[in-house]
Amino acid sequence: MNKIKSRLIHLYRCRYIGRSTLKKLFLIDPTLQSIYDWDTLAWRSHLNFSLKQSIAIQEDLKSPLLIEEVQRDQKNYNVITILDNNYPATLYNIPDPPLVLYLKGNPQLLTHNSLSIIGTRFPSKFALPIMRKLIPPLVENNLTIVSGMARGVDGLAHEITMKTGGNTIAIIASGINYVYPPEHKELCTQLEMDHLVISEYSPNTPPRRFQFPERNRLISGLSFGTLIIEAKERSGSLITVEQALDQGREVFAVPGALHMETSKGCNRMIQEGATLVQNSLDILLEWESRKYSWEQFLIESDTERKRKVKDLFDKMQESI
């Protein structure tokens, strides 16, 4: 199984191979071994790649530098794949689950019950006191706080949680060696030392525009619910909310003044059915009512993942 894991990580690093392509490759060959012998014609016939794409993939598969990088990353970082027993059960059943995760910090935090907190990069003066009021009781009730280490609300969520003595997870939109935004370098170091930083991108990947909404599905997926502190009517936070709803997660929102741009997104979410949050108890009561069913869901999700991995291993044995 370790060889399949290494092939999965390697293939995921190749140009033009994403999650959907890898899923197709698993169906063609559960061991991923024969794919290394494909010529350009095979890539074109099996997956309808262009000649240019097929040549690029072949170059990457045979590149000594890339192979060395993949081996080095597996030694230097905690790399979890969907084949591993410690793959987070919370992410397995979301639409388009990550196949590979790179971690720095304490991986045990992935087993904790958590709440995601998101919001604008440019919070008003009201956001900080609101967060200082809401977060400590959540931490006291053993909820790990998940966010994206972005400017504004995300960074504040991590900082307040750490100052309160709680645990926090940052899911970032770049590789874990690329700190973004740059001013969060010290925050990132603290998170890596005592908490957890996660990325589905290879370690030296810079942040790209499309990676932010792609990352957001993991922020919402890792937790039982997502709390929005402040958000404009059109913002990345609302993309995360849509993903949370698609994933069957709870959505909480803090209401704000009608004249404030950063309140319009939250107010609209409440109007459309998000739980209005006036204090931490509004979240904790919802958590208590859902805790048993959530934990059962995680057990079932992990059992299903392990069954599918076993089926994959059985198919691999049959092909030998």
Short mmCIF file of C-alpha atoms in Angstrom, two decimals:
data_model
loop_
_atom_site.label_atom_id
_atom_site.label_comp_id
_atom_site.label_asym_id
_atom_site.label_seq_id
_atom_site.Cartn_x
_atom_site.Cartn_y
_atom_site.Cartn_z
CA MET A 1 0.00 0.00 0.00
CA ASN A 2 2.95 2.34 0.63
CA LYS A 3 3.94 2.02 -3.04
CA ILE A 4 0.43 2.97 -4.15
CA LYS A 5 0.51 5.94 -1.78
CA SER A 6 3.85 7.10 -3.24
CA ARG A 7 2.52 6.73 -6.79
CA LEU A 8 -0.60 8.69 -5.86
CA ILE A 9 1.48 11.56 -4.43
CA HIS A 10 3.80 11.49 -7.46
CA LEU A 11 0.98 11.49 -10.01
CA TYR A 12 -0.75 14.32 -8.16
CA ARG A 13 2.40 16.41 -8.64
CA CYS A 14 2.37 15.93 -12.42
CA ARG A 15 1.11 18.62 -14.75
CA TYR A 16 -2.50 18.21 -15.96
CA ILE A 17 -3.31 15.52 -13.38
CA GLY A 18 -5.89 16.65 -10.85
CA ARG A 19 -8.29 14.92 -8.51
CA SER A 20 -10.82 13.91 -11.16
CA THR A 21 -8.10 12.41 -13.38
CA LEU A 22 -6.60 10.48 -10.46
CA LYS A 23 -9.99 8.97 -9.65
CA LYS A 24 -10.24 7.75 -13.25
CA LEU A 25 -6.73 6.31 -13.05
CA PHE A 26 -7.68 4.33 -9.92
CA LEU A 27 -10.56 2.77 -11.85
CA ILE A 28 -8.25 1.80 -14.71
CA ASP A 29 -5.51 0.38 -12.46
CA PRO A 30 -5.99 0.27 -8.65
CA THR A 31 -2.22 -0.16 -8.20
CA LEU A 32 -1.43 2.88 -10.43
CA GLN A 33 1.60 0.89 -11.61
CA SER A 34 0.82 0.23 -15.27
CA ILE A 35 0.17 3.94 -15.83
CA TYR A 36 3.91 4.56 -15.61
CA ASP A 37 4.33 2.49 -18.80
CA TRP A 38 1.77 4.43 -20.84
CA ASP A 39 2.93 6.17 -23.99
CA THR A 40 1.36 9.35 -25.38
CA LEU A 41 -1.18 7.32 -27.34
CA ALA A 42 -2.37 5.59 -24.15
CA TRP A 43 -2.82 8.91 -22.32
CA ARG A 44 -4.78 10.27 -25.27
CA SER A 45 -6.99 7.20 -25.70
CA HIS A 46 -7.73 6.57 -22.01
CA LEU A 47 -8.23 10.17 -20.87
CA ASN A 48 -8.55 12.21 -24.06
CA PHE A 49 -5.49 14.31 -23.28
CA SER A 50 -3.90 16.38 -26.02
CA LEU A 51 -0.48 15.47 -27.39
CA LYS A 52 1.06 18.41 -25.50
CA GLN A 53 -0.51 17.30 -22.21
CA SER A 54 0.47 13.66 -22.71
CA ILE A 55 4.10 14.57 -23.38
CA ALA A 56 4.21 16.84 -20.29
CA ILE A 57 2.84 14.07 -18.05
CA GLN A 58 5.35 11.56 -19.38
CA GLU A 59 8.18 14.02 -18.75
CA ASP A 60 7.03 14.56 -15.16
CA LEU A 61 6.64 10.84 -14.47
CA LYS A 62 10.21 10.22 -15.58
CA SER A 63 11.76 13.38 -14.13
CA PRO A 64 14.48 12.47 -11.57
CA LEU A 65 14.10 15.91 -9.97
CA LEU A 66 10.36 15.49 -9.41
CA ILE A 67 10.80 11.94 -8.11
CA GLU A 68 13.44 13.23 -5.69
CA GLU A 69 11.14 16.08 -4.56
CA VAL A 70 8.28 13.67 -3.88
CA GLN A 71 10.55 11.38 -1.84
CA ARG A 72 11.96 14.34 0.09
CA ASP A 73 8.48 15.71 0.84
CA GLN A 74 7.39 12.35 2.24
CA LYS A 75 10.39 12.40 4.59
CA ASN A 76 10.12 16.07 5.61
CA TYR A 77 6.35 16.45 6.00
CA ASN A 78 3.42 14.53 7.31
CA VAL A 79 1.68 13.56 4.07
CA ILE A 80 -1.76 11.97 4.37
CA THR A 81 -3.61 10.43 1.43
CA ILE A 82 -7.17 9.21 1.12
CA LEU A 83 -5.74 5.67 1.40
CA ASP A 84 -4.40 6.25 4.93
CA ASN A 85 -6.11 5.27 8.19
CA ASN A 86 -5.51 8.75 9.62
CA TYR A 87 -7.29 10.49 6.73
CA PRO A 88 -9.87 12.84 8.34
CA ALA A 89 -13.31 11.23 8.31
CA THR A 90 -14.90 14.69 8.14
CA LEU A 91 -13.54 15.23 4.62
CA TYR A 92 -14.17 11.81 3.10
CA ASN A 93 -17.82 12.35 2.13
CA ILE A 94 -17.67 15.95 0.97
CA PRO A 95 -18.06 16.56 -2.76
CA ASP A 96 -14.59 16.35 -4.30
CA PRO A 97 -12.59 15.25 -1.21
CA PRO A 98 -8.84 15.96 -1.23
CA LEU A 99 -6.69 12.99 -2.25
CA VAL A 100 -3.46 14.28 -0.70
CA LEU A 101 -2.91 16.52 2.35
CA TYR A 102 0.37 18.04 3.56
CA LEU A 103 0.55 18.78 7.29
CA LYS A 104 2.78 20.76 9.64
CA GLY A 105 2.02 20.57 13.34
CA ASN A 106 -0.14 18.30 15.46
CA PRO A 107 -2.13 15.83 13.29
CA GLN A 108 -4.15 14.69 16.32
CA LEU A 109 -6.18 17.90 15.97
CA LEU A 110 -7.83 16.31 12.92
CA THR A 111 -9.65 13.95 15.30
CA HIS A 112 -11.10 16.82 17.38
CA ASN A 113 -14.60 18.19 17.01
CA SER A 114 -14.33 21.58 15.36
CA LEU A 115 -16.07 24.76 14.25
CA SER A 116 -14.93 26.88 11.32
CA ILE A 117 -14.82 30.66 11.65
CA ILE A 118 -14.58 32.86 8.56
CA GLY A 119 -15.21 36.44 7.50
CA THR A 120 -13.98 39.53 5.75
CA ARG A 121 -10.31 40.39 5.31
CA PHE A 122 -11.17 43.95 6.35
CA PRO A 123 -13.25 43.67 9.53
CA SER A 124 -14.91 46.63 11.22
CA LYS A 125 -14.00 47.80 14.72
CA PHE A 126 -16.88 45.66 16.04
CA ALA A 127 -15.46 42.32 14.86
CA LEU A 128 -12.66 41.97 17.42
CA PRO A 129 -14.83 42.42 20.57
CA ILE A 130 -17.46 40.10 19.08
CA MET A 131 -14.84 37.40 18.48
CA ARG A 132 -13.31 37.89 21.93
CA LYS A 133 -16.77 37.27 23.35
CA LEU A 134 -17.71 34.26 21.19
CA ILE A 135 -14.52 32.20 20.93
CA PRO A 136 -13.51 31.53 24.59
CA PRO A 137 -16.71 29.59 25.50
CA LEU A 138 -16.34 27.52 22.31
CA VAL A 139 -12.76 26.66 23.30
CA GLU A 140 -13.86 25.83 26.86
CA ASN A 141 -16.33 23.34 25.35
CA ASN A 142 -13.50 21.59 23.49
CA LEU A 143 -14.22 22.83 19.99
CA THR A 144 -11.13 23.25 17.83
CA ILE A 145 -11.31 26.41 15.71
CA VAL A 146 -10.67 26.04 11.96
CA SER A 147 -9.94 28.96 9.63
CA GLY A 148 -7.86 29.94 6.61
CA MET A 149 -5.03 32.11 8.00
CA ALA A 150 -6.13 34.98 5.75
CA ARG A 151 -6.01 38.63 6.73
CA GLY A 152 -8.78 39.92 8.96
CA VAL A 153 -11.26 37.56 10.60
CA ASP A 154 -9.31 34.37 9.82
CA GLY A 155 -6.10 35.59 11.46
CA LEU A 156 -8.02 36.95 14.46
CA ALA A 157 -9.79 33.61 14.91
CA HIS A 158 -6.45 31.78 15.14
CA GLU A 159 -4.87 34.39 17.43
CA ILE A 160 -7.79 34.63 19.89
CA THR A 161 -8.06 30.84 20.05
CA MET A 162 -4.36 30.48 20.89
CA LYS A 163 -4.50 33.25 23.51
CA THR A 164 -7.51 31.51 25.06
CA GLY A 165 -5.57 28.25 25.32
CA GLY A 166 -7.54 26.46 22.62
CA ASN A 167 -6.56 24.45 19.56
CA THR A 168 -6.74 25.80 16.04
CA ILE A 169 -6.23 24.52 12.48
CA ALA A 170 -5.28 26.66 9.47
CA ILE A 171 -6.17 25.36 6.01
CA ILE A 172 -4.23 27.42 3.51
CA ALA A 173 -4.54 28.12 -0.22
CA SER A 174 -0.82 27.74 -0.97
CA GLY A 175 1.79 25.09 -0.23
CA ILE A 176 2.84 24.83 3.42
CA ASN A 177 6.27 26.34 2.63
CA TYR A 178 4.66 29.45 1.17
CA VAL A 179 3.32 31.80 3.85
CA TYR A 180 0.46 33.94 2.58
CA PRO A 181 -0.18 36.68 3.46
CA PRO A 182 3.51 37.42 4.25
CA GLU A 183 2.63 39.36 7.41
CA HIS A 184 1.32 36.13 8.94
CA LYS A 185 4.76 34.50 9.02
CA GLU A 186 4.95 34.66 12.83
CA LEU A 187 1.37 33.41 13.16
CA CYS A 188 2.15 30.53 10.80
CA THR A 189 5.22 29.57 12.87
CA GLN A 190 3.08 29.45 16.03
CA LEU A 191 0.47 27.32 14.29
CA GLU A 192 3.09 24.87 13.01
CA MET A 193 4.69 24.53 16.43
CA ASP A 194 1.65 24.03 18.64
CA HIS A 195 -1.37 23.62 16.37
CA LEU A 196 -1.81 22.53 12.74
CA VAL A 197 -1.40 23.89 9.21
CA ILE A 198 -2.88 21.93 6.29
CA SER A 199 -2.63 22.25 2.51
CA GLU A 200 -3.68 20.02 -0.36
CA TYR A 201 -1.04 21.64 -2.58
CA SER A 202 2.59 20.59 -2.87
CA PRO A 203 4.83 22.44 -0.36
CA ASN A 204 6.26 25.16 -2.64
CA THR A 205 3.04 26.02 -4.48
CA PRO A 206 2.35 29.79 -4.50
CA PRO A 207 -1.21 31.02 -3.89
CA ARG A 208 -3.31 31.27 -7.05
CA ARG A 209 -6.74 32.84 -7.36
CA PHE A 210 -8.62 29.59 -8.04
CA GLN A 211 -7.04 27.87 -5.03
CA PHE A 212 -8.86 30.08 -2.50
CA PRO A 213 -12.44 28.94 -3.27
CA GLU A 214 -11.07 25.42 -3.78
CA ARG A 215 -9.49 25.54 -0.30
CA ASN A 216 -12.71 26.87 1.23
CA ARG A 217 -14.50 23.54 0.75
CA LEU A 218 -11.98 22.02 3.20
CA ILE A 219 -12.53 24.76 5.80
CA SER A 220 -16.26 24.07 5.83
CA GLY A 221 -15.88 20.32 5.37
CA LEU A 222 -13.58 19.75 8.33
CA SER A 223 -16.12 21.09 10.86
CA PHE A 224 -19.68 20.39 11.96
CA GLY A 225 -20.54 24.03 11.21
CA THR A 226 -19.25 27.36 9.94
CA LEU A 227 -19.60 30.71 11.72
CA ILE A 228 -19.47 33.93 9.68
CA ILE A 229 -18.42 36.99 11.65
CA GLU A 230 -18.61 39.72 8.99
CA ALA A 231 -18.98 39.45 5.22
CA LYS A 232 -19.95 41.68 2.34
CA GLU A 233 -22.86 40.67 0.15
CA ARG A 234 -20.42 39.36 -2.45
CA SER A 235 -17.43 37.76 -0.79
CA GLY A 236 -15.36 34.60 -0.62
CA SER A 237 -16.95 33.83 2.75
CA LEU A 238 -20.29 33.30 1.04
CA ILE A 239 -18.68 30.75 -1.29
CA THR A 240 -17.63 28.84 1.83
CA VAL A 241 -21.20 29.08 3.13
CA GLU A 242 -22.57 27.59 -0.09
CA GLN A 243 -20.05 24.76 0.18
CA ALA A 244 -20.99 24.18 3.83
CA LEU A 245 -24.66 23.84 2.85
CA ASP A 246 -23.76 21.45 0.00
CA GLN A 247 -21.85 19.37 2.55
CA GLY A 248 -24.78 19.27 4.99
CA ARG A 249 -23.00 21.40 7.58
CA GLU A 250 -24.53 23.98 9.92
CA VAL A 251 -24.20 27.68 9.11
CA PHE A 252 -24.11 30.37 11.81
CA ALA A 253 -23.98 34.13 11.27
CA VAL A 254 -23.51 37.19 13.45
CA PRO A 255 -26.01 39.94 12.52
CA GLY A 256 -24.81 43.49 11.97
CA ALA A 257 -25.95 47.04 11.40
CA LEU A 258 -27.98 47.62 8.25
CA HIS A 259 -25.74 50.46 7.03
CA MET A 260 -22.50 48.42 7.21
CA GLU A 261 -21.22 46.76 4.03
CA THR A 262 -19.53 44.04 6.10
CA SER A 263 -22.90 43.08 7.64
CA LYS A 264 -24.86 42.60 4.43
CA GLY A 265 -23.59 39.09 3.73
CA CYS A 266 -24.31 37.86 7.27
CA ASN A 267 -27.75 39.47 7.36
CA ARG A 268 -28.67 37.86 4.05
CA MET A 269 -27.49 34.46 5.29
CA ILE A 270 -29.71 34.81 8.37
CA GLN A 271 -32.60 35.82 6.14
CA GLU A 272 -32.03 32.65 4.11
CA GLY A 273 -31.95 30.34 7.14
CA ALA A 274 -28.55 30.55 8.85
CA THR A 275 -28.67 30.36 12.65
CA LEU A 276 -28.53 33.86 14.13
CA VAL A 277 -25.75 34.09 16.71
CA GLN A 278 -26.00 36.57 19.59
CA ASN A 279 -23.77 34.61 21.96
CA SER A 280 -21.78 31.37 22.10
CA LEU A 281 -24.70 29.49 23.60
CA ASP A 282 -26.54 29.73 20.27
CA ILE A 283 -23.74 27.65 18.72
CA LEU A 284 -23.19 25.32 21.68
CA LEU A 285 -26.88 24.37 21.94
CA GLU A 286 -26.90 23.47 18.25
CA TRP A 287 -23.69 21.49 18.72
CA GLU A 288 -25.12 19.55 21.67
CA SER A 289 -28.24 18.69 19.67
CA ARG A 290 -26.13 17.42 16.76
CA LYS A 291 -23.14 15.95 18.59
CA TYR A 292 -24.32 12.32 18.67
CA SER A 293 -25.48 12.22 15.03
CA TRP A 294 -22.26 14.00 13.94
CA GLU A 295 -20.03 11.48 15.72
CA GLN A 296 -22.06 8.59 14.24
CA PHE A 297 -21.68 10.15 10.80
CA LEU A 298 -17.90 10.27 11.25
CA ILE A 299 -17.76 6.61 12.30
CA GLU A 300 -19.82 5.58 9.26
CA SER A 301 -17.75 7.78 6.95
CA ASP A 302 -14.46 6.29 8.17
CA THR A 303 -15.86 2.76 7.95
CA GLU A 304 -16.92 3.37 4.35
CA ARG A 305 -13.49 4.77 3.44
CA LYS A 306 -11.71 1.77 4.98
CA ARG A 307 -14.02 -0.62 3.15
CA LYS A 308 -13.26 1.03 -0.19
CA VAL A 309 -9.52 0.98 0.51
CA LYS A 310 -9.80 -2.74 1.35
CA ASP A 311 -11.68 -3.34 -1.92
CA LEU A 312 -8.90 -1.50 -3.72
CA PHE A 313 -6.26 -3.63 -2.00
CA ASP A 314 -8.20 -6.82 -2.89
CA LYS A 315 -8.32 -5.78 -6.55
CA MET A 316 -4.60 -5.10 -6.42
CA GLN A 317 -3.95 -8.62 -5.08
CA GLU A 318 -6.08 -10.11 -7.85
CA SER A 319 -4.07 -8.27 -10.49
CA ILE A 320 -0.74 -9.64 -9.24
#
